[in-house]
Structure formats: structure tokens, C-alpha cells
Short mmCIF file of C-alpha atoms in Angstrom, two decimals:
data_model
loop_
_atom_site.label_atom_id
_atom_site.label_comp_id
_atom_site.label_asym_id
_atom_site.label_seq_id
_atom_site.Cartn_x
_atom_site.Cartn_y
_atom_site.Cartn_z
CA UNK A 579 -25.11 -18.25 7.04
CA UNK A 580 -21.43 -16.70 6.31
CA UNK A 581 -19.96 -18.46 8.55
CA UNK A 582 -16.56 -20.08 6.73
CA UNK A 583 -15.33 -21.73 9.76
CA UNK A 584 -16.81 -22.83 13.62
CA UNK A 585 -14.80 -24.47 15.97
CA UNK A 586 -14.65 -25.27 19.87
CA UNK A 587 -11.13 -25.26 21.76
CA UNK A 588 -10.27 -26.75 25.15
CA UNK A 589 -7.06 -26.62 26.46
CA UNK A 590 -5.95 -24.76 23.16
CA UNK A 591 -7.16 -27.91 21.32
CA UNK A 592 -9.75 -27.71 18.72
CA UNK A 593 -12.48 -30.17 19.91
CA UNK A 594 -15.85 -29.15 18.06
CA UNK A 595 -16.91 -27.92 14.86
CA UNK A 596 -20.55 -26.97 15.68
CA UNK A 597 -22.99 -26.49 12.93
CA UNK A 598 -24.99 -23.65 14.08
CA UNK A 599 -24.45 -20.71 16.91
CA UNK A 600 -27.21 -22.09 18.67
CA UNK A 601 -25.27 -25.60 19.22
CA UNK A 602 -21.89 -23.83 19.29
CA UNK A 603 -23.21 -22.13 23.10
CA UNK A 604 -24.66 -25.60 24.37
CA UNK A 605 -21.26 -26.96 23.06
CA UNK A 606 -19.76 -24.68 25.38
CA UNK A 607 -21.91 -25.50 28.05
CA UNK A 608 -21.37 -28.78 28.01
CA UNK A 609 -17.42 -28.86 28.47
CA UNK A 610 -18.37 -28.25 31.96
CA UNK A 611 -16.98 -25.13 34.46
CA UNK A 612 -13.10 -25.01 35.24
CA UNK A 613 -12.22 -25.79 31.45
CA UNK A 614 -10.58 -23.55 29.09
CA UNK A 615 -13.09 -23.83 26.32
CA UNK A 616 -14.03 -20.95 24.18
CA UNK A 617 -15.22 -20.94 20.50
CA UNK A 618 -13.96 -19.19 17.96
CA UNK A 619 -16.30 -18.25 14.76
CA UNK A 620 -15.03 -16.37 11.41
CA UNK A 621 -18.07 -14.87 9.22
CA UNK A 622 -17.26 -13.13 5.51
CA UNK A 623 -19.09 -10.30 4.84
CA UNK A 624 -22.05 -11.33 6.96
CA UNK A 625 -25.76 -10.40 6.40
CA UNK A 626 -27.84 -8.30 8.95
CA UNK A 627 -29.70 -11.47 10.23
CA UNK A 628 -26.35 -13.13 10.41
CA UNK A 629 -24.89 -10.60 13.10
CA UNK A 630 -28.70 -10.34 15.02
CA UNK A 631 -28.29 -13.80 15.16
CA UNK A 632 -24.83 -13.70 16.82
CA UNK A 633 -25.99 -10.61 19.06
CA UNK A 634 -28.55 -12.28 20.61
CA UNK A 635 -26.71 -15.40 21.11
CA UNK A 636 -23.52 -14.13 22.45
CA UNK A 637 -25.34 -11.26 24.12
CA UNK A 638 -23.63 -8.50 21.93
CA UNK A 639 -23.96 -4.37 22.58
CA UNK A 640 -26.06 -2.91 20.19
CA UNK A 641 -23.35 -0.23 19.26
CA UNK A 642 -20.94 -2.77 18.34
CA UNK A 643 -23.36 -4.47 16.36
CA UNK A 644 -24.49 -1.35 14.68
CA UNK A 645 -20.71 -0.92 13.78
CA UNK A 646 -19.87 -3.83 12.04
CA UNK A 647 -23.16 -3.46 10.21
CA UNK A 648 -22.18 0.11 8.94
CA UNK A 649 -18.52 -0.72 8.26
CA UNK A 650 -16.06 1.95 7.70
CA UNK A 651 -14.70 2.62 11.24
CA UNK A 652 -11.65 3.68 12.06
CA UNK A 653 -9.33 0.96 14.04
CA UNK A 654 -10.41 0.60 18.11
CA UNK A 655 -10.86 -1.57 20.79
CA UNK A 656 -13.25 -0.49 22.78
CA UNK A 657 -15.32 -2.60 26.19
CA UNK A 658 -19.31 -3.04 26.76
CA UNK A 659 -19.56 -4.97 29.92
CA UNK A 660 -17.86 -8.04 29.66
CA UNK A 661 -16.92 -8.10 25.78
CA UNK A 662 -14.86 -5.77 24.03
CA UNK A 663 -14.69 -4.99 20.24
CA UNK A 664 -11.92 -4.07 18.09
CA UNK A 665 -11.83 -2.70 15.01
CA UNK A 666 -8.44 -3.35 12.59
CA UNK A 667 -8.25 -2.02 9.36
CA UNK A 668 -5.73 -4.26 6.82
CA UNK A 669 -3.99 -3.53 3.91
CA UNK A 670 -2.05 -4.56 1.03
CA UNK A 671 -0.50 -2.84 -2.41
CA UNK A 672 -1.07 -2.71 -5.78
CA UNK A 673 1.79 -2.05 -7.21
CA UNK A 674 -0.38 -1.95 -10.77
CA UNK A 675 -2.45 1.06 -9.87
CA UNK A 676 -0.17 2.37 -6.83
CA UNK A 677 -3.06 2.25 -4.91
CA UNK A 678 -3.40 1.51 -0.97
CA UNK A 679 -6.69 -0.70 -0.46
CA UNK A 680 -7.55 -0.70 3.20
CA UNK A 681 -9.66 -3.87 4.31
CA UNK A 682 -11.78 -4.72 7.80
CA UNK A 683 -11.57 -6.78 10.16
CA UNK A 684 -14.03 -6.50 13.47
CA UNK A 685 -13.48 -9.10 16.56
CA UNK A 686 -16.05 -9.40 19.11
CA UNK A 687 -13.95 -10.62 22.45
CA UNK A 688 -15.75 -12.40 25.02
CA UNK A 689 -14.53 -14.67 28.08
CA UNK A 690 -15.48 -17.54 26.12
CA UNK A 691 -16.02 -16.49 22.82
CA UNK A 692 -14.09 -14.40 19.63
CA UNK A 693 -16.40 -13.83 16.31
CA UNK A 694 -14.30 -12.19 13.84
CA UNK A 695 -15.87 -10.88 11.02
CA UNK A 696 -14.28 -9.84 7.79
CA UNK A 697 -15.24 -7.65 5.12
CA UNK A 698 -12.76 -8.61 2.52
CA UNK A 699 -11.64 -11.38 1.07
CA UNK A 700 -8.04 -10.22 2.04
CA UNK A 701 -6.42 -11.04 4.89
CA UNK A 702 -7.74 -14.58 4.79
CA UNK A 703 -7.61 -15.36 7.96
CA UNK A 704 -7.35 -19.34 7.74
CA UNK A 705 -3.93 -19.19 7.39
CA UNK A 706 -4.14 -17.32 11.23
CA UNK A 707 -6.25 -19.89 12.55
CA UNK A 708 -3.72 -22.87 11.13
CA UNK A 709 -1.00 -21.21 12.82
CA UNK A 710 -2.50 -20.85 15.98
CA UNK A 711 -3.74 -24.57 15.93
CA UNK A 712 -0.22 -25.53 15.76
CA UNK A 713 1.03 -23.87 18.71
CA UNK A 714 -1.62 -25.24 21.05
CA UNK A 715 0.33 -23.22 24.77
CA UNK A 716 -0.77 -20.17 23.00
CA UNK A 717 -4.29 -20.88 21.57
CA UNK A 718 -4.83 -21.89 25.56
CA UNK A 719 -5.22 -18.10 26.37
CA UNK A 720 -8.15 -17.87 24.75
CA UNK A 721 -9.93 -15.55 23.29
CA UNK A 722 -6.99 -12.97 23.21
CA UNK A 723 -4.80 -15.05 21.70
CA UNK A 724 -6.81 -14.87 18.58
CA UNK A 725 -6.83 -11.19 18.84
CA UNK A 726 -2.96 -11.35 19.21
CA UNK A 727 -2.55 -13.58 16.12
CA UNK A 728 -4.83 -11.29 13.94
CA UNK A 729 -3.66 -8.11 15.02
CA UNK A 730 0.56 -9.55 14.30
CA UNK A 731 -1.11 -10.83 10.96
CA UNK A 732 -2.55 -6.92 9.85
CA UNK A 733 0.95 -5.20 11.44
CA UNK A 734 2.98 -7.58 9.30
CA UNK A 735 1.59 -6.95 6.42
CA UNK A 736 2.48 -3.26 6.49
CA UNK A 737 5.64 -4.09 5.64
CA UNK A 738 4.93 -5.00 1.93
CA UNK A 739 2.95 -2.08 1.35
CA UNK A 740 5.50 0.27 2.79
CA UNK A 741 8.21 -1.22 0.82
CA UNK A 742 6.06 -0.74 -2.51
CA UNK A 743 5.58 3.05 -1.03
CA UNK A 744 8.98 3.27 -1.13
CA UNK A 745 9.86 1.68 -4.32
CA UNK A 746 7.44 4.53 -5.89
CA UNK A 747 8.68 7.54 -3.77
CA UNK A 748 12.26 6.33 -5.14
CA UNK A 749 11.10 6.57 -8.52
CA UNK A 750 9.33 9.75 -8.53
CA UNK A 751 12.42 11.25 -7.07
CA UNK A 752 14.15 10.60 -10.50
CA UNK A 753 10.96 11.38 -12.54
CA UNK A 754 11.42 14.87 -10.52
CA UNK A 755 15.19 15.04 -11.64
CA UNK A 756 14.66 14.06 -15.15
CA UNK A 757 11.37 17.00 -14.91
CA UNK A 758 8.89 14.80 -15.95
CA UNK A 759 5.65 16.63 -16.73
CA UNK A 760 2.89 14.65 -15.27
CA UNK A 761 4.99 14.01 -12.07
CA UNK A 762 2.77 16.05 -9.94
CA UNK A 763 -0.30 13.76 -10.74
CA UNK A 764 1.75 11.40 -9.31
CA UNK A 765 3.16 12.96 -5.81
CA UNK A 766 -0.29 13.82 -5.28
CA UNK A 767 -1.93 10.38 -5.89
CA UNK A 768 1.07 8.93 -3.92
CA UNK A 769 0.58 10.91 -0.87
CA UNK A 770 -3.29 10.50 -0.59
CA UNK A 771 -2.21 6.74 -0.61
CA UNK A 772 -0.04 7.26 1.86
CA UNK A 773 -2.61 9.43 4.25
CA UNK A 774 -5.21 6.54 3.72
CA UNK A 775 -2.60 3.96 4.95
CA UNK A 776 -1.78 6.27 8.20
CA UNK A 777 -5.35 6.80 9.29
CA UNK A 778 -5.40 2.63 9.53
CA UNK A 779 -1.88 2.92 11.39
CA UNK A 780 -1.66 5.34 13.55
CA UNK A 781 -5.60 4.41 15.83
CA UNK A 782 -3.02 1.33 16.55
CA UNK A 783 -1.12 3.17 19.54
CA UNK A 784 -4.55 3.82 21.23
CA UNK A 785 -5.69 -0.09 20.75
CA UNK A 786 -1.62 -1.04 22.68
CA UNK A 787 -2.39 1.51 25.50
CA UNK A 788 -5.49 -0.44 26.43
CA UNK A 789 -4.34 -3.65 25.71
CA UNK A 790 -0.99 -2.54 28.13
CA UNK A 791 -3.83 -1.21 30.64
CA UNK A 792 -5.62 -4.51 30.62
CA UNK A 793 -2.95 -7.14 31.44
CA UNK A 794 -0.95 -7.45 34.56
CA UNK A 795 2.76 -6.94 34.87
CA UNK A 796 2.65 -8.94 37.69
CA UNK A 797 5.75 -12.24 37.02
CA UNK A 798 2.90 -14.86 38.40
CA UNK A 799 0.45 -13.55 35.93
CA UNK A 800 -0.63 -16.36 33.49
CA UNK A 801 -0.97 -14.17 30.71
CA UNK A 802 2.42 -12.67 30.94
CA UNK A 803 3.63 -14.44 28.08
CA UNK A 804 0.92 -12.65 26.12
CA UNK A 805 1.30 -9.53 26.60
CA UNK A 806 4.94 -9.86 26.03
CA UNK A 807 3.55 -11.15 22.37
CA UNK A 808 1.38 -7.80 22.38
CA UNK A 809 4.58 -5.91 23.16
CA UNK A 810 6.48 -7.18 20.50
CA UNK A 811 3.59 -6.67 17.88
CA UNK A 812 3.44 -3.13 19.59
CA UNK A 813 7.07 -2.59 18.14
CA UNK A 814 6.32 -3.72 14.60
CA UNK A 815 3.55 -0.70 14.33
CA UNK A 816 5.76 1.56 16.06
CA UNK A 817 7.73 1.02 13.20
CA UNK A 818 4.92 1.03 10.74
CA UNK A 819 4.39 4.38 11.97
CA UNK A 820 7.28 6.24 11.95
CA UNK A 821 7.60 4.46 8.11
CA UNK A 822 4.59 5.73 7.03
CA UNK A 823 5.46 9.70 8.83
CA UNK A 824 8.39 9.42 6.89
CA UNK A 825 7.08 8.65 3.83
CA UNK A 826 4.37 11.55 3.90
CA UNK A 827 7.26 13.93 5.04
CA UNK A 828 9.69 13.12 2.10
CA UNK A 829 6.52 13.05 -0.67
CA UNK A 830 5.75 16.52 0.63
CA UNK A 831 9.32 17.44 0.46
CA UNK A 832 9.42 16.21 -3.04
CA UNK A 833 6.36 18.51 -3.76
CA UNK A 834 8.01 21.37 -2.46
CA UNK A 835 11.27 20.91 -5.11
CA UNK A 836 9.43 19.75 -7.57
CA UNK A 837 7.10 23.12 -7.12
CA UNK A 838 10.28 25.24 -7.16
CA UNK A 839 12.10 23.35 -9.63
CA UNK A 840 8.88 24.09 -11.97
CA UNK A 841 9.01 27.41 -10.69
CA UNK A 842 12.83 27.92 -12.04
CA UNK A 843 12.07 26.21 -15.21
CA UNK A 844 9.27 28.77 -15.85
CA UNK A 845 11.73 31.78 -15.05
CA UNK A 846 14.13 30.43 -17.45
CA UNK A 847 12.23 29.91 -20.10
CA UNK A 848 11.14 33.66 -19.57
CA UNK A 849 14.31 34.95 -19.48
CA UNK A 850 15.24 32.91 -22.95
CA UNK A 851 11.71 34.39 -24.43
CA UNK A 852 12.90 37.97 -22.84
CA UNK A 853 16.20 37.75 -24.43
CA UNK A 854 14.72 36.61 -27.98
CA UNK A 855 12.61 39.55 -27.94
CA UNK A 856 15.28 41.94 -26.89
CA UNK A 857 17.06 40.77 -29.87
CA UNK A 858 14.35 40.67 -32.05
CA UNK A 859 13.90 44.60 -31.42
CA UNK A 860 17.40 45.57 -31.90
CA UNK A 861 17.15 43.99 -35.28
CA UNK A 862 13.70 45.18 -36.16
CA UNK A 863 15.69 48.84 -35.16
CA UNK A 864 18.55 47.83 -37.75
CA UNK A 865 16.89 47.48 -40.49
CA UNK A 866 14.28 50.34 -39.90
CA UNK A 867 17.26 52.37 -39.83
CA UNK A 868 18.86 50.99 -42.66
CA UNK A 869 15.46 51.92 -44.45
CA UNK A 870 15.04 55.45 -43.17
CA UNK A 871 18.63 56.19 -44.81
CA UNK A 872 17.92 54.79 -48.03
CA UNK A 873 14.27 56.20 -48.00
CA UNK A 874 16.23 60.09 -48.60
CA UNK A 875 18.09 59.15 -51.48
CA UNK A 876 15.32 57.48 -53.32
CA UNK A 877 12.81 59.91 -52.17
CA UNK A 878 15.36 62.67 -53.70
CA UNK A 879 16.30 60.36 -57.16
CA UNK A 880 12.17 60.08 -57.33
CA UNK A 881 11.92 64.03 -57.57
CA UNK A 882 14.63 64.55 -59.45
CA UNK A 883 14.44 62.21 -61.32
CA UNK A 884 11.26 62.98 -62.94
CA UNK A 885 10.97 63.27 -66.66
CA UNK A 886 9.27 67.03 -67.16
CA UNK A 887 10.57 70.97 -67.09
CA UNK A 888 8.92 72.76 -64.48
CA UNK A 889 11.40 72.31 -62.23
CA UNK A 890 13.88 75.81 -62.85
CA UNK A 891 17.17 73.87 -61.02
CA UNK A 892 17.07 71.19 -63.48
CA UNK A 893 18.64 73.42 -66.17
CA UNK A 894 21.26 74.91 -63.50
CA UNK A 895 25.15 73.65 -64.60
CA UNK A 896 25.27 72.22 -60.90
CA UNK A 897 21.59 71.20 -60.62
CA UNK A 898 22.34 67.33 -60.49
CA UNK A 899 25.26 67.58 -58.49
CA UNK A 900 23.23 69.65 -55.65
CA UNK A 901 20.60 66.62 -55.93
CA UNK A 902 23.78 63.73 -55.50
CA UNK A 903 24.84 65.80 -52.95
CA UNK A 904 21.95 66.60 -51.21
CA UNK A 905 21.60 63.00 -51.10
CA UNK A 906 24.51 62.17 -50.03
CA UNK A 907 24.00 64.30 -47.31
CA UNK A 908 20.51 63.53 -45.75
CA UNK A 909 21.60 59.93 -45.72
CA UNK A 910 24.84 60.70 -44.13
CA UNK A 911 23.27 62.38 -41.38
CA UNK A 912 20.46 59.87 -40.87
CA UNK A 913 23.58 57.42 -40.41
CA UNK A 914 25.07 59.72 -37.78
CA UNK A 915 22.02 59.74 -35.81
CA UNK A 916 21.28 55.92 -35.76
CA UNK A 917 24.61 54.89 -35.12
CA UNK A 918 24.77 57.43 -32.30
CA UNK A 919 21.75 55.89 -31.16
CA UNK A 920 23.45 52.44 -31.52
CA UNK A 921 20.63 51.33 -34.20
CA UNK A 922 23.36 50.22 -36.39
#
């Protein structure tokens, strides 16, 4: 059996500490009608035969049972008959990994009777029960006051995990500044974080609107003082809430600069490779030129140049002279051209 703890209260006392669920009910018979007894029993990650066992003594729905058998539901309170079942989903950060990890917490709620069963080792829920047991007015409301107490315990611990949100957000905000490369692996691991802690947040407003539905507003109503407890719990998740929208807003509008500053970045460094290459070509057209004009007077010294007779203007009085000139000629008017042409 995973039961870690089995107790009777009357009058918001703790009485009993049954062995079994079997003598737990004929404990509760036995306190006798008019008393405010009810047990409370907290299982860690119970078997199959464990919750059967509970089902058929407590008289359990079958779809509530199926639930906390499959796990993985989304946070609820729902009613079948006279017990209702909630669903709360807890969480805490590690600031290690920057990683969100969501825990479970069921609660069966009957007019006598509150199993909660707990998937996780975190929250650990004694510390709930000790605080409860020393405030003995509230514990007398029964069942609900449990629910109260666990629920204020899961809201609460938001807090830390939306302050390590935070303290991450702030930091990628300077990695975005300082353009940090793998940034973006970051905003996006972040903000899937951040969606994982909102889907256990924001099922919360449903679970208030039937818990406001369900008690009285009425001043004589005895458990007035309760639901003014829910209300107040009601406000911490309100603010959970609007945290957590805030904190998906900004990381998306952190992806969005970060996107464009990347974006500018890119066009920049185009522009520099642009510019490089635009003067790489006006030098490459430089010194072409610079070759084309003293191609001519080589090519011309080459012929001329020659050592044999064939050639009739090399015995003219002004045959060398014509070739200097001719020269000097070519290559001025390839410089003409080039520089006209703003190659030199």
C-alpha cells in the first residue's frame, strides 16, 4: 500500500491513524452522526489495486478513477454525485537546466473523506498537512479545507518559478544586445517552458468559478470564512497568470528583435562584402589597364627589336624613331581611353 499517511479528524482534531481503508470507514462510522469527522488519506504514486481499493471503499466514479490511473490531465475540478475531483498540476524550477517540471496532484472530495494522491515526490505535502493540524478552526471545515491548503500550497509556489523565468528572460535580453549566436536556442527553449507552465495556470480560473458557484455568500454561512480563503488564493493565480502572459509576450517580443536584429546584421555584412568586391573590381580594372598600355610598347620593342634583315624600315634613317614613336603613341592613347573611362 502507498499510503504515506492516514488519519481521522473530529472537530479539526486529528483523532485516528487507521491502518487500513477498510478500518479507516468503520473508524468513521464509529464517531457517531452529528460529528465533524472526516479522514484524510495521502497515497504516492499509487498502484492500480491501490486506487480499486479506494474506489470501492469510498464509492469512487469510474472516470475519476480512470484519470488518476492515466495521469497527465490538465488541472479541473469536476462533481460525480456526491464527490468531486480535482486535478492540480505543481511546479517548480530548475534553474540548472531552465527547465519547468510540472508535477500532479489529484484530490478525491467527499462529505467525509479527501484522498489525495500524488505523482511526484514534489510538493510534499506533509508540510500541508502540519500546517493545517496547527490551525485546528480551519481543519474543522473538512474536507475542503484540505483542498484549500493544497491548492494555496501549488499557487504559491508559482512564484519561485516565475521569478527564475524572469531572471532568464533578463539575461537573454543582454545575450540579444551583446548578439550572442546561440541565443535563439535559448528564446525558444525559454518560451516552450513558459507555455508548459501556462497550460498548468491558466485551467485554474475554471476550478475558482466553481468553487465561487459552490459556496454561499450568504453572512450566516459557516463556510464563509472559507471561501474568503479561496478568494484570496484566487488572487495569487490571478497574478500567476497575468505573470506568466507577460512573460510569453516579452520572450516573443525578444524573438521578434532578435529576428530583425539578425536580419540587419546579415544586410550589413552584405553591404561590407558588396563594397569589398566593388573595390576589388576597380583595382582588378587598374591594373588591367596599366597592362594593356604597357602590352603596346613591348609588343612593338618585341618586333622591332628582333635581331634579322627582312624587315626594309629597319635600314630607314628614321626607322627607330617611327618605332619609339609609334610606341609612344599607342600607349598614350590607351592611357586616354582608360582614364576617360576612369580605369586609372
Amino acid at each position: 500500500m502507498t499510503v504515506v499517511d492516514n488519519a481521522v479528524y473530529v472537530d479539526g482534531h486529528r483523532t485516528r491513524e487507521p491502518a487500513s481503508l477498510d478500518l479507516t470507514v468503520e473508524t468513521l462510522r464509529a464517531c457517531g452522526p452529528g460529528r465533524d469527522a472526516f479522514c484524510w488519506i495521502g497515497m504516492l504514486r499509487p498502484t492500480a489495486e491501490d486506487i480499486t481499493a479506494a474506489e470501492q471503499e469510498f464509492g469512487l466514479h469510474r472516470l475519476a478513477v480512470e484519470d488518476t490511473l492515466h495521469g497527465h490531465q490538465r488541472p479541473k475540478l469536476e462533481r460525480y454525485g456526491d464527490t468531486e475531483f480535482a486535478v492540480l498540476r505543481p511546479a517548480r524550477y530548475l534553474d540548472e537546466t531552465e527547465d519547468v517540471e510540472l508535477g500532479e496532484i489529484h484530490l478525491f472530495l467527499g462529505r467525509d473523506f479527501v484522498i489525495t494522491v500524488r505523482h511526484a515526490d514534489e510538493p510534499d505535502l506533509a508540510d500541508v498537512r502540519k500546517r493545517l493540524e496547527a490551525d485546528p478552526d480551519l481543519l474543522a471545515h473538512g474536507p475542503f479545507a484540505v483542498f484549500y491548503a493544497v491548492l494555496d500550497k501549488v499557487v504559491d509556489d508559482y512564484g519561485p518559478v516565475l521569478d527564475g523565468l524572469q531572471d532568464d528572460v533578463d539575461q537573454i535580453e543582454t545575450q540579444v544586445w551583446d548578439a550572442d549566436p546561440h541565443v535563439s536556442r535559448r528564446i525558444y527553449q525559454l518560451t516552450r517552458e513558459v507555455i508548459e507552465l501556462q497550460r498548468a495556470v491558466e485551467p485554474l480560473a475554471e476550478i475558482f468559478l466553481a468553487l465561487r458557484a459552490r459556496f454561499s455568500k450568504k453572512s450566516d454561512d459557516p463556510d464563509l470564512e472559507l471561501h474568503r480563503l479561496f478568494r484570496d488564493v484566487f488572487d495569487h493565480a490571478t497574478r500567476a497568470r497575468e505573470r506568466t502572459e507577460g512573460l510569453r509576450s516579452l520572450l516573443e517580443n525578444i524573438l521578434t528583435v532578435n529576428s530583425t536584429l539578425v536580419a540587419q546584421r546579415q544586410n550589413d555584412e552584405m553591404t561590407r562584402l558588396t563594397e569589398a568586391g566593388y573595390d576589388q573590381n576597380e583595382q582588378m580594372k587598374k591594373v588591367s589597364s596599366w597592362a594593356a598600355i604597357l602590352f603596346t610598347p613591348t609588343l612593338v620593342a618585341g618586333i622591332y627589336g628582333m635581331n634579322f634583315d627582312q624587315m626594309p624600315e629597319l635600314h630607314w634613317a628614321w626607322g627607330y624613331p617611327f618605332a619609339v614613336g609609334l610606341m609612344v603613341l599607342l600607349g598614350g592613347l590607351l592611357f586616354l581611353i582608360f582614364k576617360k573611362r576612369g580605369w586609372l
